[in-house]
Tab-separated table of C-alpha atoms in Angstrom:
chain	number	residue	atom	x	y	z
Z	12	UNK	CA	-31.995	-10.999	-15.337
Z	13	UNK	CA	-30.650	-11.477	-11.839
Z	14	UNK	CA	-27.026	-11.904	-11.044
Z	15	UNK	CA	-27.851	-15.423	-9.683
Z	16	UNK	CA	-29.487	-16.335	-12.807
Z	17	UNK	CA	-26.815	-14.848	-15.033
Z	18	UNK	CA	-24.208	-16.649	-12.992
Z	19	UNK	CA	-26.062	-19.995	-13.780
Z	20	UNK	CA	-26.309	-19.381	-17.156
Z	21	UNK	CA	-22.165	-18.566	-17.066
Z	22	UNK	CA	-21.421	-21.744	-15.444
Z	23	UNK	CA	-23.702	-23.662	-18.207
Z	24	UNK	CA	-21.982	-21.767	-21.362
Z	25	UNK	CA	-18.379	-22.243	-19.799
Z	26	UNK	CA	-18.840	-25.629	-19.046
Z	27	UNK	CA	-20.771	-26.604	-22.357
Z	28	UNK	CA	-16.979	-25.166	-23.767
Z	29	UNK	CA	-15.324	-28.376	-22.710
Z	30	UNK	CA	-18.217	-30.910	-22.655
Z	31	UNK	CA	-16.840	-33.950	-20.033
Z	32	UNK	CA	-13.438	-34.258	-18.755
Z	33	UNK	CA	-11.494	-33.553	-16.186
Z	34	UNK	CA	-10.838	-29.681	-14.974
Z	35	UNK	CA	-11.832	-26.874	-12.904
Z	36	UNK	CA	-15.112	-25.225	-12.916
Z	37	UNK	CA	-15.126	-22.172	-10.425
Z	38	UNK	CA	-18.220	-19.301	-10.303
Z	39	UNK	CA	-18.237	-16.186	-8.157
Z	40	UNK	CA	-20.144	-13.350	-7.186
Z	41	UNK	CA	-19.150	-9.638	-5.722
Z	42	UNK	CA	-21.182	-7.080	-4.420
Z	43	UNK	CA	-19.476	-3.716	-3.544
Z	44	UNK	CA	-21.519	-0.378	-2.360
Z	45	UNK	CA	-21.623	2.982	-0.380
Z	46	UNK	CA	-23.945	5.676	-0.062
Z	47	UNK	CA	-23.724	6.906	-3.722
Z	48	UNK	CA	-23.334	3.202	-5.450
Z	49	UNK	CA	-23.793	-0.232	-5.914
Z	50	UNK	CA	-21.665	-2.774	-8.344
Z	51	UNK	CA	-22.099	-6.177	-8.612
Z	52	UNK	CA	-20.138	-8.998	-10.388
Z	53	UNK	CA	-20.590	-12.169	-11.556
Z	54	UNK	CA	-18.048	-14.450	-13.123
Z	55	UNK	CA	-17.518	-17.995	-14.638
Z	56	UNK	CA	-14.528	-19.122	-14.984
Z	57	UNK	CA	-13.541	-23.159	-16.494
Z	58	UNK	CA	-10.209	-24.709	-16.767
Z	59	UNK	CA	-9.551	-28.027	-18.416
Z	60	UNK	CA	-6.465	-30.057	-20.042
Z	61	UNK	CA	-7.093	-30.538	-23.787
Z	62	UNK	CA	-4.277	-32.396	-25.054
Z	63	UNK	CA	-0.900	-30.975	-24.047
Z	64	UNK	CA	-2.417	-27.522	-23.956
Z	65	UNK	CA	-4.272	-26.063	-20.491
Z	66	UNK	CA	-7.258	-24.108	-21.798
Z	67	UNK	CA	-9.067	-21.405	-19.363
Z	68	UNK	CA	-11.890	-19.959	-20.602
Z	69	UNK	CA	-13.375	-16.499	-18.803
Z	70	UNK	CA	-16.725	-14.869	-18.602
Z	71	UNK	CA	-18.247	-12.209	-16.749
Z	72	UNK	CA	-21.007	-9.631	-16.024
Z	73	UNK	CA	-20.795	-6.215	-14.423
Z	74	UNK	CA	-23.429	-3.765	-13.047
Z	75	UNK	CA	-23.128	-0.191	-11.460
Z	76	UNK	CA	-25.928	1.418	-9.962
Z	77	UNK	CA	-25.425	4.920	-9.282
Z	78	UNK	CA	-26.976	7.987	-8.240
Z	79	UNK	CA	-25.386	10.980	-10.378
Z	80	UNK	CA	-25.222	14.025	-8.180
Z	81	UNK	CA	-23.990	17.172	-9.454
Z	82	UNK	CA	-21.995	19.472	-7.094
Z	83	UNK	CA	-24.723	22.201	-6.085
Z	84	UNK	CA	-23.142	25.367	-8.247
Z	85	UNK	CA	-23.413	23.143	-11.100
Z	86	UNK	CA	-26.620	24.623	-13.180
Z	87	UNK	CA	-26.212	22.396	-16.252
Z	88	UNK	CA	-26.043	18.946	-14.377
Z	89	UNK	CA	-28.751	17.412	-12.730
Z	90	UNK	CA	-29.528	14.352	-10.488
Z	91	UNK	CA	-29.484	11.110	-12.350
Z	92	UNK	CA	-30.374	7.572	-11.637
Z	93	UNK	CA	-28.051	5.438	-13.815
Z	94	UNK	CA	-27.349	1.509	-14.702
Z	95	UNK	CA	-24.846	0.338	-16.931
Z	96	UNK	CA	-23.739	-3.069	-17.712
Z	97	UNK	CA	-20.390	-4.387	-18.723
Z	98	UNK	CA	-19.633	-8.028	-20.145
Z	99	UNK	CA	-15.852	-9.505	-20.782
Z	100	UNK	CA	-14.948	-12.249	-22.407
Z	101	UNK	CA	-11.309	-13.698	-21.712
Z	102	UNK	CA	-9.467	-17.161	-23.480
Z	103	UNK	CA	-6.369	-18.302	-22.112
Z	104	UNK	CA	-3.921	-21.280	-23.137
Z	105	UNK	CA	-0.805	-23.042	-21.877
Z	106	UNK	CA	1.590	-25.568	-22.979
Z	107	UNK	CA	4.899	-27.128	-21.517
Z	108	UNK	CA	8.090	-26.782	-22.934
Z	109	UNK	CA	10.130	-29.566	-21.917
Z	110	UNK	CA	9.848	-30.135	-17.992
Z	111	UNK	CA	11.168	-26.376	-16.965
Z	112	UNK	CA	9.356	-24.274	-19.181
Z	113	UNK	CA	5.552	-22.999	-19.546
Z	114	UNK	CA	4.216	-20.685	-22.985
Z	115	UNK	CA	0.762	-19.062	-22.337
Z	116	UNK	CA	-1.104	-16.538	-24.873
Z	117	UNK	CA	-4.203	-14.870	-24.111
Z	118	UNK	CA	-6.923	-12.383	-24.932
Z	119	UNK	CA	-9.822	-11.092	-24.252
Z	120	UNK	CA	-12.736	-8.457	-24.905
Z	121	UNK	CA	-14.622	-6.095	-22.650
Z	122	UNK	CA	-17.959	-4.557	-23.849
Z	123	UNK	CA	-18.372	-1.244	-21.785
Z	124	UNK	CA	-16.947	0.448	-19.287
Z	125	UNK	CA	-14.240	-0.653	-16.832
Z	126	UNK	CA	-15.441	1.072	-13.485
Z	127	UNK	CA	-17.453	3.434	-11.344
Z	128	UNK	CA	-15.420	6.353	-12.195
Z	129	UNK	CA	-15.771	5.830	-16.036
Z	130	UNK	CA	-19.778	6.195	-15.867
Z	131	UNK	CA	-19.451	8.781	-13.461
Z	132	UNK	CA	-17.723	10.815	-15.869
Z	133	UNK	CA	-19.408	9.960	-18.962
Z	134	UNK	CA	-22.539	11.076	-17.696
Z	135	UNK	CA	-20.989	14.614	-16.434
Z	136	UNK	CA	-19.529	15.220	-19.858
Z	137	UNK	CA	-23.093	14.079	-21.591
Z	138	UNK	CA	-24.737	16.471	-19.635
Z	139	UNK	CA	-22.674	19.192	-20.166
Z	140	UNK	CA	-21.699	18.893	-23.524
Z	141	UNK	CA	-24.461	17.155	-25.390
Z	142	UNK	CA	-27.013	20.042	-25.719
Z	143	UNK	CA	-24.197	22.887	-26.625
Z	144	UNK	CA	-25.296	22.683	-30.666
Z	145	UNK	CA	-24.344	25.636	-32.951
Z	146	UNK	CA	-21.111	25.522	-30.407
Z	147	UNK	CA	-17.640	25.253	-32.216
Z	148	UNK	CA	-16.447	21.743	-31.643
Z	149	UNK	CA	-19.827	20.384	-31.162
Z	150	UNK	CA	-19.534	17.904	-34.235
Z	151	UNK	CA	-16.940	16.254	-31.806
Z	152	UNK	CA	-18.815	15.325	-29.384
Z	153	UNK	CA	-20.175	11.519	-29.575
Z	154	UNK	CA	-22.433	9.359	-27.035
Z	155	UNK	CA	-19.432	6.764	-26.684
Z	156	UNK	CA	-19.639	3.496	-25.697
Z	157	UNK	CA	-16.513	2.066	-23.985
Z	158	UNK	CA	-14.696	-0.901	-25.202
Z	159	UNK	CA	-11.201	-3.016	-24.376
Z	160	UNK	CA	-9.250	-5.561	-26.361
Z	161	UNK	CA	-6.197	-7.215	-25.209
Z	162	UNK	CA	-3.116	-9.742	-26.671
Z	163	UNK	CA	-0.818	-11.220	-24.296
Z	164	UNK	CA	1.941	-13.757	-24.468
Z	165	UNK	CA	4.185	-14.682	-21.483
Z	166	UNK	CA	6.690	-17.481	-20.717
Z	167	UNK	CA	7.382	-19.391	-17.158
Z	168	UNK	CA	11.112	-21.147	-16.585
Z	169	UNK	CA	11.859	-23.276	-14.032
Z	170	UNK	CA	14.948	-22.213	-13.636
Z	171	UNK	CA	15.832	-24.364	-10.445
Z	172	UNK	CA	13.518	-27.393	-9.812
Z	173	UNK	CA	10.411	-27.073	-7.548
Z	174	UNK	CA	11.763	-24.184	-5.835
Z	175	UNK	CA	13.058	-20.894	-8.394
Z	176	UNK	CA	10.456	-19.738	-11.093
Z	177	UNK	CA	11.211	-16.957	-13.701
Z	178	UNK	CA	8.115	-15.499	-15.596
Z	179	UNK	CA	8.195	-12.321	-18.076
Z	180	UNK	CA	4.724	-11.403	-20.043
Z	181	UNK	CA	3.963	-8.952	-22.482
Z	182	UNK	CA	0.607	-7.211	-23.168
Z	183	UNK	CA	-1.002	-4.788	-25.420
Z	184	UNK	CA	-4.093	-3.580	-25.091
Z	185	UNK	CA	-6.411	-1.391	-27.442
Z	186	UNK	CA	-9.197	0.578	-25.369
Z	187	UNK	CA	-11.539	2.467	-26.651
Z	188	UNK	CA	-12.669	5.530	-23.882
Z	189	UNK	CA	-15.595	7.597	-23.296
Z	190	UNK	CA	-13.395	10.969	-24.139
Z	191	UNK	CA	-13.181	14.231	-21.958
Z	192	UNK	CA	-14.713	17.436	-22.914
Z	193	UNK	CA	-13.389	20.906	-22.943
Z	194	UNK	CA	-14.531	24.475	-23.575
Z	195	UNK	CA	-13.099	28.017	-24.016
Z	196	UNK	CA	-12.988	30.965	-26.491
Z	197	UNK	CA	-12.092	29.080	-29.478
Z	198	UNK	CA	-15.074	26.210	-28.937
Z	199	UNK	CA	-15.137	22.278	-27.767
Z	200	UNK	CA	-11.934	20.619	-27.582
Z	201	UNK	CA	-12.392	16.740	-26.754
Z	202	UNK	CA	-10.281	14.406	-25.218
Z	203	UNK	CA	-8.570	11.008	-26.591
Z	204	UNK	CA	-11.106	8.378	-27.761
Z	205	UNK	CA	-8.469	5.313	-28.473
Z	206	UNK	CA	-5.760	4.621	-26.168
Z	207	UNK	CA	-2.636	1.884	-26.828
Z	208	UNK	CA	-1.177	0.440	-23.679
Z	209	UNK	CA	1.811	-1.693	-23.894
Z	210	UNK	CA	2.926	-3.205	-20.581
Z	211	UNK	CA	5.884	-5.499	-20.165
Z	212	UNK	CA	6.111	-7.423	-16.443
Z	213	UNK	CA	8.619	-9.490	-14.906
Z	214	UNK	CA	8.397	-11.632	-11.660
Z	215	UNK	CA	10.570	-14.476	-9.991
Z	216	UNK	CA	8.882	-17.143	-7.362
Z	217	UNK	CA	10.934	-18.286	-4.850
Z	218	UNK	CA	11.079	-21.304	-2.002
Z	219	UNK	CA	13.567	-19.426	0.363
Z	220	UNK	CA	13.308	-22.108	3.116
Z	221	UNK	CA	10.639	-24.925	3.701
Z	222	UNK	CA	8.358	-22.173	5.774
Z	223	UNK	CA	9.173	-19.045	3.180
Z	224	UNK	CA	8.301	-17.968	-0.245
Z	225	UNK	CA	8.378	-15.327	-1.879
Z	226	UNK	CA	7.346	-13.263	-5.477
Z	227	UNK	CA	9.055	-10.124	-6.576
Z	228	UNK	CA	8.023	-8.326	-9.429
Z	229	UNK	CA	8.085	-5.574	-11.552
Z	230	UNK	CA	6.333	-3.895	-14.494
Z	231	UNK	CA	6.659	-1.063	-16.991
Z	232	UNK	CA	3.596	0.363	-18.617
Z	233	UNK	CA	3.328	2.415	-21.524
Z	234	UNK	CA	0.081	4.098	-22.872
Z	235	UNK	CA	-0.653	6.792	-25.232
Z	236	UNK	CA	-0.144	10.457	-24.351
Z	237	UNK	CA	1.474	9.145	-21.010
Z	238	UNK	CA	5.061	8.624	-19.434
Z	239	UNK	CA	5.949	5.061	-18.757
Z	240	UNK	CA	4.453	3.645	-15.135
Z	241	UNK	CA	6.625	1.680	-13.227
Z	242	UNK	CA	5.599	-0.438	-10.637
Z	243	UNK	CA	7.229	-2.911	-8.096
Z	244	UNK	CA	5.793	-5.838	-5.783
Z	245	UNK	CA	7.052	-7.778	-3.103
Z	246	UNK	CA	4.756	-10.808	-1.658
Z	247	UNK	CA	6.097	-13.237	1.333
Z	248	UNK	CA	4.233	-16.316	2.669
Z	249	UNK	CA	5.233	-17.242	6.176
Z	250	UNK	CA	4.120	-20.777	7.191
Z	251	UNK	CA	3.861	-19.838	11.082
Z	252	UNK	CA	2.954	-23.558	12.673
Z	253	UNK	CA	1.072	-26.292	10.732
Z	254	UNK	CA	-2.216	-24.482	11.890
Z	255	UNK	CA	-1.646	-21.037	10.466
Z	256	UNK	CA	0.361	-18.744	7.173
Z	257	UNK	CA	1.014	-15.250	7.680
Z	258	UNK	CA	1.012	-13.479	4.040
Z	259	UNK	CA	2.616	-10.020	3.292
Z	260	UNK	CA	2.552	-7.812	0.194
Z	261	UNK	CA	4.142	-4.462	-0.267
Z	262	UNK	CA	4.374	-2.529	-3.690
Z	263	UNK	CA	5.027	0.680	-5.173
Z	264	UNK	CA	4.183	2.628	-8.495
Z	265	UNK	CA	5.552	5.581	-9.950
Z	266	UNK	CA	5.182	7.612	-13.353
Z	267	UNK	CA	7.297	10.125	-14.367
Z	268	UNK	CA	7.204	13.572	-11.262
Z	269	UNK	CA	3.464	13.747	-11.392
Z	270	UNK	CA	2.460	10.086	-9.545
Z	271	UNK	CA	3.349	7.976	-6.994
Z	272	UNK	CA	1.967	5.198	-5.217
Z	273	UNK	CA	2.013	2.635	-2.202
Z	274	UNK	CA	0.006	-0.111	-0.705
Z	275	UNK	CA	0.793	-2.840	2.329
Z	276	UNK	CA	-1.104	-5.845	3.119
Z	277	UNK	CA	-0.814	-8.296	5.473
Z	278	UNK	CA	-3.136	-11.528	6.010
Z	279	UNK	CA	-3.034	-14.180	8.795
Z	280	UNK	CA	-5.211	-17.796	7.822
Z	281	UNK	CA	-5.762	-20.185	10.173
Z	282	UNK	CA	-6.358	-23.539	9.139
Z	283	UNK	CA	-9.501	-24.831	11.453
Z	284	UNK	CA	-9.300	-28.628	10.058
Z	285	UNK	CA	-8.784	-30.484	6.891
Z	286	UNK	CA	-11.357	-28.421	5.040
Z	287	UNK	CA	-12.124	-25.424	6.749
Z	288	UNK	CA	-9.830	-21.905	7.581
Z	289	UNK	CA	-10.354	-18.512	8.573
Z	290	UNK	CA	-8.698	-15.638	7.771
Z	291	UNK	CA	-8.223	-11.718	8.613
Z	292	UNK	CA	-6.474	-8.846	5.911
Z	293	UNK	CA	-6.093	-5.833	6.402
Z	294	UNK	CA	-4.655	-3.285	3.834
Z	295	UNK	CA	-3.086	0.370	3.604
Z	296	UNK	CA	-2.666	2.418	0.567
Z	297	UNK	CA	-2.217	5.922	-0.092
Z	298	UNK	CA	-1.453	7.837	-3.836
Z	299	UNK	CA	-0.160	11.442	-4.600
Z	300	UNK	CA	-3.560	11.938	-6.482
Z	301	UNK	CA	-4.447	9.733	-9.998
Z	302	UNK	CA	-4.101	10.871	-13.643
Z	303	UNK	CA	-7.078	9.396	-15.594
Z	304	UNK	CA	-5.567	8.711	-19.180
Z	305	UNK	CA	-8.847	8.643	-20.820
Z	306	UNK	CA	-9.728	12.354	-20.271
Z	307	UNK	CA	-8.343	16.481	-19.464
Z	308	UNK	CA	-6.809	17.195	-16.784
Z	309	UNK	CA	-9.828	18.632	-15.019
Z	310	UNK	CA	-10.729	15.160	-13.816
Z	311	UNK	CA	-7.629	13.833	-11.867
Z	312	UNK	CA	-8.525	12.667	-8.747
Z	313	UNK	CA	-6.758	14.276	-5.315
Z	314	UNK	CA	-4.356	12.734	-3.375
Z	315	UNK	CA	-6.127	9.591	-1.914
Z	316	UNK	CA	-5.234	7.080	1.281
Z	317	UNK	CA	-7.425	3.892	1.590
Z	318	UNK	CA	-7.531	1.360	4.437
Z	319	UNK	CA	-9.557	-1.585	4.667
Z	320	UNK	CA	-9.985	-4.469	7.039
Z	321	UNK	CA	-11.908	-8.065	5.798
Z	322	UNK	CA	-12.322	-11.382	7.604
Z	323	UNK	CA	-13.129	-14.712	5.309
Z	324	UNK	CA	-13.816	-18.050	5.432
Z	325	UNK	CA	-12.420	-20.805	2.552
Z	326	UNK	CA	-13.580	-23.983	2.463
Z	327	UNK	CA	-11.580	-26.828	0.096
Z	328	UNK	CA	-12.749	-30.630	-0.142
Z	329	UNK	CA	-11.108	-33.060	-2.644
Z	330	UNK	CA	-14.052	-32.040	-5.582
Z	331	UNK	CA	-15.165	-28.588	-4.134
Z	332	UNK	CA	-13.962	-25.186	-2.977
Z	333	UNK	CA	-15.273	-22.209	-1.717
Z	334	UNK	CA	-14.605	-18.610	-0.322
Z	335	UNK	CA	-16.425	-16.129	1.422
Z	336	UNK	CA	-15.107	-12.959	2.414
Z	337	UNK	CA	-16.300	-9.467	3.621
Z	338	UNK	CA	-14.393	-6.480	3.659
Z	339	UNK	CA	-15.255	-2.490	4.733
Z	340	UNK	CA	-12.454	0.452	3.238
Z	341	UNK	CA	-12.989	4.382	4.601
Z	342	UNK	CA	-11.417	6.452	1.736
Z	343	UNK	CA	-9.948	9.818	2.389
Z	344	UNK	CA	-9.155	12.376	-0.657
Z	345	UNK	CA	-7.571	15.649	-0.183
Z	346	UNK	CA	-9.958	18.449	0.143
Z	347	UNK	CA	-10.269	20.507	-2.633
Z	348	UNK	CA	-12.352	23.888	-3.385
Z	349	UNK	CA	-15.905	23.251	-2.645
Z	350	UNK	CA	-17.194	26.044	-5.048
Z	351	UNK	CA	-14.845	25.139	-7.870
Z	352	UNK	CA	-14.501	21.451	-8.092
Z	353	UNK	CA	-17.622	20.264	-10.492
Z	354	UNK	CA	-16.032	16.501	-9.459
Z	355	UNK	CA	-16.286	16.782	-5.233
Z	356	UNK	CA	-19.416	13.945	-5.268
Z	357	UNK	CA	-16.899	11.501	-7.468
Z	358	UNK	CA	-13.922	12.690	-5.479
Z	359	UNK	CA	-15.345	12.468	-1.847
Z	360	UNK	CA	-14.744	10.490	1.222
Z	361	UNK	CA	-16.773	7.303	1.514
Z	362	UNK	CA	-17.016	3.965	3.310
Z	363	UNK	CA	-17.026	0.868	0.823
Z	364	UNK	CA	-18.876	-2.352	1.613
Z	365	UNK	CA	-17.383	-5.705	-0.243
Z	366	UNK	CA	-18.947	-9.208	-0.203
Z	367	UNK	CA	-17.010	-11.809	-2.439
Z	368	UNK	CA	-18.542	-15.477	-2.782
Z	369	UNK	CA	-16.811	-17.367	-4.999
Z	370	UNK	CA	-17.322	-21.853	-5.427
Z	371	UNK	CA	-15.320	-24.039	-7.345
Z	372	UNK	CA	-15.792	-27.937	-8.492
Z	373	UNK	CA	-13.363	-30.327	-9.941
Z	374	UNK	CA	-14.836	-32.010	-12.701
C-alpha cells in the first residue's frame, strides 16, 4: 500500500473515532533520504471536544528503505536490501480545572523500530551473530522485534492570566530493543532487551511584552543502565512588524562526563497576506559523540555536528491549513579507524533531503 493510500485510510479511521462534531482533523506526510536511505512518514492526527474533556487521537506509519553495506574488511556481513515498517498508535486527553488549570494523560504504542539507526544495527548483529550455533551464548541470541509503550500525565497552571503558564509532565516509558551482541573467549554476551525510561520535564510560557514570548524548559531523564540526562531549552518569538516573527531556540543536554550536547535555531516568517507566509530556518547542532542505550559500547556514534537550512510555505484559511516545507542537513562525524570500525557506513558523513507536507481541516 502506498503512503498516499495509507494516509487516506488514517484520516478515515481517525475521523470515524469522533463521528460529526466540531474539531481538528490534520494529515501529513514526510519523506527524508540520502545516498544510503529513504524514510517516509505518514500521520493522522484528529482532535475534538467531547464533553469537558479535549480528546486527540494519533496514528501513524513509518518506512525505511535501506541499503545495508558492510565496511569492506567485514567477511561475515554482506550487502543487504532492507524495508521495515513501523506503526504507532497515540491517545491523548485534557480537561480544565477551574479557569487556570489544564490535566492531560496520555499513551501510546509503537510496533517496531524507532529509527534508521535501530535497523541498521539489527541487521549487523543478525548477520553476525545468527549463524554462530554450537557457540557459547548462542541460545541468547533472538530475531527481536522492537516495541515502545508509554504513560504520561502532566498538568498546565495559569499562573498569571493570558500571559504566565507553568506546565510539569511526567512519563514512563517501557521499550522493548533489538539487543547488542558481543563475543570473546568465554562465548556470546548480549546486550539489554527491555529498557525503563522515566523522564520528568518542566517548562514556563511567558508574554514578556506585547512583541515577546518566550518558553524555558527543562527535563531530567532516567533510563536503565544509564546516568540521568539533563536537558535545557530556551525558545523566543520576536514579532518584528505586523508582516513578519523572528523565532529563536537554543538548548543544551548533558549526561553524566561521557555526553554533551547543543543545538541553535533561528526562523524568520513572513506573513504574505491573510492566508499565505513564507518562511526560512536554519539550524546548528553539534554532540560529543551519542551513547545508544539499547546496545555495547561498540556502537556509539562519534562526535557529530549537523547544520541544516529549509524554506516553507504555510497556508491557514478559517476551515483549512497547510504546510510545506523542504529542508537539506550535511552531517559531519569524527573520523574514526577505517580498518577497525565495522560501523563507518552507519557513522559516515552524508547530506539529508527532507520534504514535510502536512493539511489540516476544521470540522
Amino acid at each position: 500500500m502506498s503512503l498516499i493510500r495509507y494516509t487516506s485510510c488514517l484520516l478515515a479511521v481517525t475521523a470515524a473515532e469522533f463521528g460529526y462534531g466540531q474539531g481538528i482533523l490534520e494529515a501529513s506526510f514526510e519523506r527524508l533520504d540520502n545516498d544510503l536511505f529513504e524514510i517516509r512518514l505518514a500521520s493522522a492526527q484528529a482532535t475534538q471536544s467531547i464533553s469537558d474533556w479535549t480528546v486527540q487521537t494519533s496514528i501513524s506509519r513509518s518506512e525505511f528503505d535501506l541499503d545495508f553495506i558492510p565496511a569492506e574488511f567485514d567477511f561475515l556481513g554482506e550487502p543487504t536490501p532492507i524495508d521495515e515498517t513501523t506503526h504507532s498508535l497515540g491517545f491523548k486527553v485534557s480537561k480544565e480545572l477551574g479557569e487556570q488549570r489544564v490535566i492531560e494523560l496520555s499513551t501510546a504504542y509503537r510496533d517496531g523500530f524507532p529509527n534508521y539507526r535501530s535497523v541498521w544495527l539489527d541487521t549487523y548483529f543478525d548477520q553476525h551473530f545468527s549463524p554462530l550455533e554450537g557457540v557459547t551464548g548462542h541460545e541468547l541470541y533472538e530475531n527481536f522485534k522492537a516495541s515502545a509503550a508509554s504513560l504520561g500525565a502532566g498538568m498546565r497552571w495559569e499562573y498569571l492570566p493570558a500571559s504566565a503558564f507553568l506546565s510539569v509532565y511526567l512519563t514512563r516509558i517501557k521499550d522493548e530493543v533489538s539487543p547488542g551482541y558481543e563475543i570473546d573467549f568465554d562465548g556470546i554476551t548480549r546486550g539489554q532487551t527491555s529498557l525503563i525510561t522515566n523522564a520528568l520535564s518542566l517548562s514556563t510560557e511567558n508574554v514578556v511584552t506585547k512583541r515577546i514570548r518566550s518558553l524555558l524548559s527543562v527535563s531530567a531523564v532516567d533510563t536503565s543502565e544509564r546516568e540521568i540526562r539533563y536537558s535545557g531549552e530556551l525558545a523566543v518569538n520576536v514579532s518584528l512588524n505586523e508582516a513578519m516573527v523572528w523565532r529563536n531556540r537554543i538548548g543544551a543536554t548533558r549526561e553524566g562526563s561521557s555526553f554533551d550536547a547543543n543545538f541553535y535555531e533561528t526562523t524568520v516568517e513572513l506573513q504574505l497576506n491573510r492566508a499565505l507566509a513564507v518562511y526560512a530556518t536554519g539550524r546548528s547542532y553539534q554532540d560529543s559523540g551519542e551513547i545508544e542505550n539499547a546496545l555495547l559500547f561498540t556502537t556509539a556514534a562519534p562526535e557529530l555536528t549537523s547544520d541544516s537550512v529549509g524554506i516553507g510555505l504555510r497556508l491557514e484559511t478559517e476551515s483549512w491549513q497547510a504546510k510545506l516545507f523542504l529542508s537539506s542537513t550535511e552531517s559531519d562525524y569524527a573520523e574514526g579507524n577505517p580498518d577497525l570500525d565495522f560501523f563507518q557506513n552507519l557513522y559516515r558523513d552524508s547530506d539529508w533531503t527532507l520534504l514535510q507536507l502536512s493539511i489540516g481541516n476544521r470540522f
